[in-house]
Coordinates of C-alpha atoms in Angstrom, one line a residue:
M1 CA -46.5 14.9 19.1
R2 CA -45.9 11.7 20.8
R3 CA -42.2 10.7 21.1
R4 CA -41.1 7.3 19.9
S5 CA -40.2 5.1 22.8
N6 CA -36.7 3.7 23.3
L7 CA -38.2 0.3 22.6
N8 CA -39.4 1.4 19.1
M9 CA -35.9 2.8 18.4
A10 CA -34.1 -0.2 19.6
P11 CA -34.2 -2.3 16.3
G12 CA -32.5 0.6 14.4
I13 CA -29.8 1.0 17.0
V14 CA -29.2 -2.8 17.1
A15 CA -28.9 -2.9 13.3
R16 CA -26.4 0.0 13.3
Y17 CA -24.2 -1.5 16.0
A18 CA -24.4 -5.0 14.5
A19 CA -23.3 -3.6 11.1
L20 CA -20.4 -1.8 12.8
V21 CA -19.3 -5.0 14.6
V22 CA -19.5 -7.0 11.4
V23 CA -17.6 -4.5 9.3
F24 CA -14.8 -4.1 11.8
L25 CA -14.5 -7.8 12.6
W26 CA -14.3 -8.4 8.9
G27 CA -11.6 -5.8 8.6
I28 CA -9.7 -7.3 11.5
Y29 CA -9.9 -10.7 9.9
Q30 CA -8.6 -9.4 6.5
A31 CA -5.8 -7.5 8.1
F32 CA -4.5 -10.0 10.6
W33 CA -5.5 -13.6 9.5
N34 CA -2.7 -15.8 8.0
L35 CA -0.2 -12.9 8.1
A36 CA 2.9 -15.1 7.7
A37 CA 1.7 -17.0 4.7
R38 CA 2.3 -14.3 2.0
D39 CA 5.6 -14.3 0.2
I40 CA 8.0 -11.6 1.4
D41 CA 7.4 -8.6 -0.8
G42 CA 10.0 -7.0 -3.0
D43 CA 11.0 -4.1 -0.8
E44 CA 9.6 -5.6 2.4
Q45 CA 12.8 -7.4 3.4
T46 CA 14.7 -4.1 3.1
Y47 CA 12.3 -2.2 5.2
V48 CA 12.2 -4.9 7.9
Q49 CA 15.9 -5.2 8.0
A50 CA 16.3 -1.4 8.2
G51 CA 13.8 -1.3 11.1
W52 CA 15.8 -3.9 13.0
Q53 CA 19.0 -2.0 12.4
Y54 CA 17.4 1.4 13.4
V55 CA 16.3 0.2 16.8
H56 CA 19.9 -1.1 17.3
G57 CA 21.4 2.3 16.5
Q58 CA 22.5 1.6 12.9
F59 CA 20.9 4.0 10.4
A60 CA 22.8 3.4 7.1
L61 CA 20.3 1.1 5.4
N62 CA 17.5 2.5 3.2
Q63 CA 18.0 6.2 3.7
E64 CA 16.2 6.5 0.3
H65 CA 13.0 6.6 2.3
P66 CA 12.2 8.4 5.7
P67 CA 12.4 6.4 8.9
T68 CA 9.1 6.5 10.8
A69 CA 7.6 3.4 9.4
K70 CA 10.9 1.5 9.8
Y71 CA 11.1 2.6 13.4
L72 CA 7.7 1.0 14.0
F73 CA 8.9 -2.2 12.1
G74 CA 11.9 -2.3 14.3
L75 CA 10.0 -1.9 17.5
A76 CA 7.6 -4.7 16.4
Q77 CA 10.5 -7.0 15.9
L78 CA 11.7 -6.3 19.4
V79 CA 8.4 -7.6 20.6
A80 CA 7.5 -10.4 18.1
G81 CA 11.0 -11.5 17.1
Q82 CA 13.1 -10.7 14.0
G83 CA 11.3 -11.2 10.7
V84 CA 8.3 -9.9 8.8
V85 CA 5.4 -11.1 11.1
G86 CA 5.7 -8.3 13.7
P87 CA 6.0 -5.5 11.1
R88 CA 3.1 -7.0 9.2
A89 CA 1.0 -6.9 12.4
V90 CA 1.9 -3.2 12.8
V91 CA 0.5 -2.5 9.3
A92 CA -2.6 -4.6 10.0
A93 CA -3.3 -2.7 13.2
L94 CA -2.9 0.6 11.4
I95 CA -5.3 -0.4 8.6
V96 CA -8.0 -1.1 11.2
L97 CA -7.2 2.1 13.0
G98 CA -7.5 3.9 9.7
G99 CA -10.9 2.5 9.1
A100 CA -11.9 3.6 12.7
A101 CA -10.6 7.1 12.0
I102 CA -12.7 7.4 8.8
F103 CA -15.8 6.2 10.7
W104 CA -15.2 8.7 13.5
W105 CA -14.6 11.5 11.1
L106 CA -17.5 11.0 8.8
R107 CA -20.2 10.0 11.3
R108 CA -20.7 13.7 12.2
E109 CA -20.7 14.8 8.6
V110 CA -22.8 12.2 6.7
G111 CA -24.2 9.9 9.4
W112 CA -23.6 6.4 10.7
W113 CA -24.3 4.5 7.5
G114 CA -22.3 6.7 5.2
A115 CA -19.4 6.7 7.6
L116 CA -19.5 2.9 8.0
L117 CA -19.7 2.5 4.2
A118 CA -16.6 4.7 3.6
A119 CA -14.6 2.8 6.3
G120 CA -15.7 -0.5 4.8
L121 CA -14.8 0.5 1.3
W122 CA -11.3 1.3 2.4
M123 CA -10.7 -1.6 4.8
L124 CA -12.2 -4.4 2.7
L125 CA -12.2 -3.8 -1.0
P126 CA -9.5 -5.5 -3.1
R127 CA -6.3 -3.5 -3.6
G128 CA -3.8 -5.9 -5.2
V129 CA -0.8 -5.9 -7.4
P130 CA 0.2 -8.2 -10.3
D131 CA 1.4 -11.6 -9.0
S132 CA -0.1 -11.0 -5.5
D133 CA -2.7 -13.8 -6.0
G134 CA -5.4 -11.3 -5.0
L135 CA -3.9 -10.3 -1.6
R136 CA -4.1 -6.6 -0.7
I137 CA -1.1 -4.3 -0.9
D138 CA -1.3 -3.7 2.9
R139 CA -0.7 -7.3 3.8
S140 CA 3.0 -6.6 3.5
A141 CA 5.2 -4.6 5.8
T142 CA 6.0 -1.7 3.4
V143 CA 6.1 2.0 4.0
D144 CA 3.2 3.0 1.8
P145 CA 0.3 1.8 4.0
V146 CA 1.9 3.5 7.0
M147 CA 2.2 6.7 5.1
V148 CA -1.5 6.4 4.1
V149 CA -2.9 5.7 7.5
F150 CA -1.1 8.6 9.1
A151 CA -2.4 10.8 6.4
I152 CA -6.0 9.6 7.1
G153 CA -5.5 10.5 10.8
A154 CA -4.1 13.9 9.8
F155 CA -7.1 14.7 7.6
A156 CA -9.6 13.5 10.2
T157 CA -8.1 15.5 13.0
G158 CA -7.5 18.5 10.7
W159 CA -11.2 18.5 9.9
R160 CA -12.1 18.3 13.6
W161 CA -9.8 21.2 14.2
I162 CA -11.5 23.5 11.7
R163 CA -14.9 22.4 13.1
T164 CA -14.1 23.1 16.7
E165 CA -11.1 25.5 16.4
R166 CA -9.5 23.7 19.4
W167 CA -5.7 23.9 19.2
Y168 CA -5.1 20.3 20.3
W169 CA -6.8 19.0 17.1
A170 CA -4.5 21.2 15.0
A171 CA -1.5 19.8 17.0
A172 CA -2.7 16.2 16.5
S173 CA -3.1 16.8 12.8
G174 CA 0.4 18.3 12.5
V175 CA 2.0 15.4 14.3
L176 CA 0.1 12.8 12.2
M177 CA 0.9 14.5 9.0
A178 CA 4.6 14.6 9.9
A179 CA 4.4 10.9 10.7
S180 CA 3.0 10.3 7.2
V181 CA 5.6 12.4 5.4
T182 CA 8.4 10.8 7.4
S183 CA 7.1 7.4 6.6
K184 CA 7.2 8.1 2.8
V185 CA 7.8 11.6 1.5
S186 CA 5.1 11.4 -1.3
T187 CA 2.4 12.9 1.0
L188 CA 4.4 16.1 1.2
V189 CA 2.3 17.2 -1.8
L190 CA -0.8 17.2 0.5
L191 CA 0.5 20.1 2.7
P192 CA -1.3 22.8 0.7
A193 CA -4.6 21.1 1.6
F194 CA -4.1 22.1 5.2
L195 CA -3.5 25.7 4.3
L196 CA -6.7 25.7 2.2
L197 CA -8.8 24.3 5.1
P198 CA -9.2 27.4 7.2
I199 CA -9.4 29.6 4.1
M200 CA -12.4 27.5 2.8
F201 CA -14.2 28.2 6.1
R202 CA -13.0 31.8 6.2
K203 CA -11.7 31.2 9.7
W204 CA -8.8 33.7 9.7
R205 CA -8.0 33.3 13.4
A206 CA -7.7 29.5 12.9
L207 CA -5.5 30.2 9.9
V208 CA -3.1 32.2 12.0
R209 CA -3.2 30.6 15.4
G210 CA -4.2 27.0 14.5
G211 CA -1.9 27.2 11.5
A212 CA 1.0 28.2 13.7
V213 CA 0.3 25.2 16.0
W214 CA -0.1 22.9 13.1
T215 CA 3.2 24.0 11.5
A216 CA 5.1 24.0 14.7
T217 CA 4.0 20.4 15.7
F218 CA 4.7 19.2 12.1
L219 CA 8.2 20.6 12.1
V220 CA 9.1 19.5 15.6
T221 CA 7.9 16.0 14.9
A222 CA 9.8 15.8 11.6
I223 CA 13.0 17.0 13.3
L224 CA 12.7 14.6 16.2
V225 CA 12.1 11.7 13.8
Y226 CA 15.2 12.6 11.7
A227 CA 17.4 13.5 14.7
P228 CA 19.1 10.0 14.9
L229 CA 19.9 10.1 11.1
G230 CA 21.0 13.7 10.8
L231 CA 20.3 16.4 8.2
H232 CA 22.4 14.7 5.6
A233 CA 19.9 11.9 5.4
V234 CA 17.2 14.3 4.3
K235 CA 19.5 15.8 1.6
Y236 CA 20.4 12.3 0.5
M237 CA 16.8 11.2 0.3
F238 CA 15.7 14.1 -1.9
A239 CA 18.7 13.7 -4.1
F240 CA 18.2 10.0 -4.5
Q241 CA 14.5 10.4 -5.3
S242 CA 15.2 13.2 -7.8
R243 CA 17.8 11.1 -9.5
H244 CA 15.5 8.0 -9.4
N245 CA 12.8 10.0 -11.1
Q246 CA 15.2 11.2 -13.8
L247 CA 16.7 7.9 -14.6
G248 CA 13.4 6.0 -14.4
H249 CA 12.6 2.5 -13.2
L250 CA 11.8 -0.6 -15.3
T251 CA 8.1 -1.2 -15.1
S252 CA 5.8 -3.6 -17.0
V253 CA 2.5 -1.9 -17.9
A254 CA -0.1 -3.6 -20.1
G255 CA 2.5 -6.0 -21.4
T256 CA 5.1 -3.4 -22.3
T257 CA 8.2 -2.7 -20.4
Y258 CA 9.0 1.0 -19.8
T259 CA 11.9 2.8 -18.1
H260 CA 9.8 6.0 -17.8
A261 CA 6.2 4.9 -17.3
P262 CA 3.4 6.5 -19.2
W263 CA 1.3 9.0 -17.2
W264 CA -1.7 6.5 -17.0
A265 CA 0.4 3.6 -15.6
N266 CA -0.8 4.0 -12.0
L267 CA -4.5 4.1 -13.2
W268 CA -3.9 0.9 -15.1
F269 CA -2.4 -0.7 -12.0
M270 CA -5.4 0.5 -10.0
L271 CA -7.8 -1.1 -12.6
Q272 CA -5.8 -4.4 -12.5
G273 CA -5.5 -4.4 -8.7
M274 CA -9.1 -3.5 -7.8
G275 CA -11.1 -4.8 -10.8
L276 CA -13.6 -3.0 -13.0
P277 CA -16.7 -3.7 -10.9
V278 CA -15.0 -2.1 -7.8
I279 CA -13.8 0.9 -9.9
L280 CA -17.4 1.4 -11.1
V281 CA -18.7 1.3 -7.5
L282 CA -16.2 3.9 -6.4
A283 CA -16.8 6.0 -9.5
V284 CA -20.6 6.2 -8.9
G285 CA -20.1 7.2 -5.3
V286 CA -17.6 9.9 -6.3
G287 CA -19.9 11.1 -9.0
A288 CA -22.8 11.3 -6.6
A289 CA -20.7 13.4 -4.1
I290 CA -19.8 15.8 -6.9
V291 CA -23.2 16.2 -8.4
I292 CA -25.6 16.1 -5.4
R293 CA -23.9 18.4 -2.9
P294 CA -20.3 19.3 -3.5
D295 CA -19.8 21.0 -0.1
R296 CA -16.5 22.0 1.5
L297 CA -15.8 18.5 2.7
V298 CA -16.1 17.2 -0.9
V299 CA -14.1 20.1 -2.3
W300 CA -11.3 19.6 0.3
L301 CA -11.0 15.9 -0.3
G302 CA -11.2 16.5 -4.1
V303 CA -8.3 19.0 -3.8
A304 CA -6.2 16.5 -1.9
L305 CA -7.0 13.8 -4.6
L306 CA -6.0 16.2 -7.4
L307 CA -2.7 17.0 -5.6
L308 CA -1.9 13.3 -5.5
F309 CA -2.9 12.9 -9.1
A310 CA -0.7 15.8 -10.1
F311 CA 2.3 14.1 -8.4
Y312 CA 1.7 10.5 -9.4
L313 CA 0.3 11.0 -12.9
G314 CA 2.0 14.3 -13.8
Y315 CA 5.3 14.8 -12.1
A316 CA 6.5 11.3 -11.4
D317 CA 8.1 9.3 -14.2
V318 CA 8.3 6.2 -12.0
A319 CA 5.2 4.1 -11.6
L320 CA 5.1 0.9 -9.5
A321 CA 2.1 -1.4 -9.1
Y322 CA 1.3 -0.3 -5.6
Y323 CA 1.6 3.5 -5.9
Y324 CA -2.2 3.9 -6.5
D325 CA -2.8 2.9 -2.8
A326 CA -1.8 6.5 -2.0
W327 CA -5.2 7.8 -3.1
T328 CA -7.6 4.9 -2.6
W329 CA -8.5 6.2 0.8
L330 CA -9.6 9.5 -0.6
V331 CA -11.6 7.9 -3.3
S332 CA -13.3 5.6 -0.7
V333 CA -14.1 8.5 1.6
I334 CA -15.5 10.6 -1.2
A335 CA -17.5 7.6 -2.4
G336 CA -18.9 7.0 1.1
V337 CA -20.0 10.7 1.3
G338 CA -21.6 10.4 -2.2
Y339 CA -23.6 7.3 -1.4
A340 CA -24.8 8.7 1.9
R341 CA -26.2 11.7 0.1
L342 CA -27.5 9.7 -2.8
A343 CA -29.6 7.6 -0.3
A344 CA -31.6 10.7 0.6
V345 CA -32.4 11.7 -3.0
R346 CA -36.0 11.2 -4.3
P347 CA -37.4 9.0 -5.5
R348 CA -35.9 7.0 -2.6
V349 CA -36.7 3.6 -4.2
V350 CA -34.3 4.4 -7.1
S351 CA -31.6 6.0 -5.0
L352 CA -31.6 3.3 -2.4
S353 CA -31.6 0.6 -5.1
I354 CA -28.4 2.1 -6.5
V355 CA -26.8 2.2 -3.1
A356 CA -27.9 -1.4 -2.4
A357 CA -26.4 -2.6 -5.7
A358 CA -23.1 -0.9 -4.9
V359 CA -23.1 -2.5 -1.5
V360 CA -23.7 -5.9 -3.0
V361 CA -20.9 -5.5 -5.5
A362 CA -18.5 -4.3 -2.8
V363 CA -19.5 -7.1 -0.4
A364 CA -18.9 -9.7 -3.2
A365 CA -15.5 -8.2 -4.1
S366 CA -14.5 -8.1 -0.4
A367 CA -15.6 -11.7 0.1
G368 CA -13.2 -12.6 -2.7
V369 CA -10.4 -10.9 -0.8
S370 CA -11.3 -12.8 2.4
G371 CA -11.3 -16.1 0.6
T372 CA -7.8 -15.3 -0.8
V373 CA -6.6 -14.5 2.7
W374 CA -7.9 -17.8 4.0
R375 CA -6.2 -19.8 1.2
A376 CA -2.9 -17.8 1.3
R377 CA 0.2 -19.9 1.3
P378 CA 3.9 -19.5 0.3
T379 CA 4.1 -19.5 -3.5
G380 CA 6.7 -19.4 -6.3
I381 CA 10.1 -18.3 -5.2
A382 CA 9.2 -18.9 -1.5
R383 CA 9.0 -22.7 -2.2
V384 CA 12.3 -22.8 -4.1
P385 CA 14.8 -23.2 -1.2
A386 CA 13.2 -26.5 0.0
L387 CA 13.3 -27.9 -3.5
L388 CA 17.0 -26.9 -3.9
Q389 CA 17.9 -28.5 -0.6
R390 CA 16.4 -31.8 -1.8
E391 CA 17.4 -31.9 -5.4
A392 CA 20.0 -29.4 -6.6
P393 CA 23.8 -30.3 -6.8
H394 CA 25.9 -28.8 -4.1
G395 CA 28.6 -26.2 -4.6
G396 CA 27.1 -24.0 -7.3
V397 CA 25.3 -20.7 -7.4
P398 CA 21.6 -20.3 -8.3
L399 CA 21.2 -18.5 -11.6
V400 CA 18.0 -16.4 -11.7
A401 CA 15.9 -14.7 -14.4
G402 CA 12.4 -13.5 -14.7
M403 CA 12.3 -11.6 -11.4
S404 CA 14.0 -8.7 -9.8
P405 CA 16.7 -9.2 -7.1
S406 CA 14.4 -7.8 -4.5
V407 CA 12.0 -10.7 -5.1
Y408 CA 14.5 -13.6 -4.9
A409 CA 17.0 -12.1 -2.4
P410 CA 14.8 -12.8 0.7
Y411 CA 14.8 -16.5 -0.1
L412 CA 18.1 -17.1 -1.9
G413 CA 20.2 -14.4 -0.2
N414 CA 23.5 -13.3 -1.7
R415 CA 24.2 -16.7 -3.1
A416 CA 22.1 -16.1 -6.2
T417 CA 23.1 -14.1 -9.2
M418 CA 21.3 -12.6 -12.2
G419 CA 23.1 -12.8 -15.5
D420 CA 25.8 -15.3 -16.4
S421 CA 29.1 -14.4 -14.7
A422 CA 31.7 -16.8 -13.4
G423 CA 29.7 -19.9 -12.3
P424 CA 29.5 -22.8 -11.7
Y425 CA 25.7 -22.8 -11.3
S426 CA 23.6 -25.3 -9.5
V427 CA 20.2 -24.4 -10.9
I428 CA 18.4 -22.0 -13.3
I429 CA 15.4 -20.3 -11.9
D430 CA 13.0 -18.5 -14.2
G431 CA 10.1 -16.3 -13.2
T432 CA 7.5 -14.4 -15.3
D433 CA 8.7 -10.8 -15.1
P434 CA 9.3 -9.7 -18.7
R435 CA 11.9 -7.1 -17.5
F436 CA 14.4 -9.8 -16.8
P437 CA 14.3 -12.5 -19.5
L438 CA 16.6 -15.5 -19.8
T439 CA 19.9 -14.5 -21.5
P440 CA 20.8 -16.1 -24.8
R441 CA 23.4 -18.3 -23.1
E442 CA 20.9 -19.5 -20.5
Q443 CA 18.4 -20.3 -23.3
A444 CA 21.0 -22.1 -25.2
V445 CA 22.1 -24.5 -22.4
L446 CA 18.4 -25.3 -21.7
R447 CA 18.0 -26.1 -25.3
V448 CA 21.2 -28.0 -26.1
D449 CA 21.5 -29.9 -22.7
R450 CA 17.8 -30.3 -22.2
A451 CA 18.2 -34.0 -21.3
A452 CA 20.5 -33.1 -18.4
F453 CA 17.8 -30.9 -16.7
H454 CA 14.9 -31.8 -14.5
R455 CA 12.1 -29.2 -14.8
Y456 CA 9.9 -28.2 -11.8
R457 CA 7.0 -25.8 -11.9
L458 CA 6.3 -24.0 -8.6
D459 CA 3.3 -21.7 -9.3
D460 CA 4.7 -18.9 -11.5
V461 CA 8.4 -20.0 -11.2
T462 CA 10.1 -22.6 -13.3
V463 CA 13.1 -24.4 -11.8
W464 CA 15.6 -26.2 -14.0
I465 CA 17.9 -28.5 -11.9
P466 CA 20.8 -30.1 -13.8
D467 CA 22.3 -33.5 -13.1
R468 CA 25.6 -31.8 -12.4
L469 CA 26.8 -28.3 -12.0
I470 CA 26.6 -25.9 -14.9
A471 CA 30.0 -24.6 -16.0
S472 CA 30.6 -21.2 -17.6
S473 CA 33.1 -20.6 -20.4
P474 CA 33.6 -18.0 -23.1
S475 CA 31.8 -20.3 -25.5
G476 CA 28.7 -20.6 -23.3
L477 CA 27.1 -22.6 -20.5
Q478 CA 27.4 -26.3 -20.3
V479 CA 26.3 -29.0 -17.9
A480 CA 29.4 -30.9 -16.7
G481 CA 29.8 -34.2 -18.5
S482 CA 26.9 -33.7 -20.9
H483 CA 29.2 -33.8 -23.9

């Protein structure tokens, strides 16, 4: 048989590398472009401030979560200056590296195109939260994306370990998994997956020797990470998280506010954040992986996904809008595997048409995210300080409703208050969060003294600026001199 010449193979090779360049340049754009424009996220300010303090030897802030991600945020600020931009760049770089890890991992298992599709699904598809204007969760410097990317690295190198039985891949996997757990402890529930891996392959020597290397590197890394904080910080973190789960957390789900979220809350957030067309694309890919050839790779990933579901949908009574990001990488990887195998099913014209339709929907959804990134600007509460400096009477305290303190604190600092206390007040600021409505006294002054207020609408925030300071008395709130 006559071999095909390199010249005949060149168009296919060019297409593959061209697609690789396009996907990763697209991922770099979505991760890095216009980083400073987004409003400072609810917990982002806390993590960034904690990182700054950690690299300066102060470890008291935010011991509710482990320190690795915050170490990275602190180091970034030493390079880029204090603030959110450096830490956001760290997260952006990790997202692209996570996509590269997925491609490197799956290329040997399902081929170039399946690996590239899986990486693209994870890097490019929408993953937003309510009031994010379509921006992805990982556009903020929070600990969850860092946790996720280190977990991706741990699984990719763990699979490479079991394929090669080389000890250094086991060591790399243990280190990366420790970095994930010590960024946010939620991925601790994934540890049984690494015990299952050599058992699935019936590689008993790998279970003993490689398992010992994996465990040792995991423990040593975790101990080194926590050494500056001390053992008491670990005890405090678990005690705090346990108490937090018992007491619950105010969450608005499908228009209803819960203290203890329903089990399906994170799935609802996922639907809202990704959109039904994207969910269907992922569901078809996952279904194909399960039906066509559920090999050990699919089973291992499926077990990991079920472990996260058991934690987030079963055990945890707290659900926040970004928690679903913990498993989207697994869904994307399984879907990429599924579509790669679907493409080989006969009749090819049908299977390839399904794959092509999924790619078209994914590209369209990702293009929407890219447009949002291009148009991103400060919104809502981020625009309030400039307005107050121009228009509000001096000497009073901003009175806030309709948003959590973590949302307004980065912009109003400790000057603002929620709930009528002593006064006097210079402004009433009202957001859209149903968990924190205007108090009856605030509603009354806006109704009775309406003529004394100037109303400004800044995106989803309404700002009521009085002609004079608002006084507080036992009988209620009143604009000075209005009666």
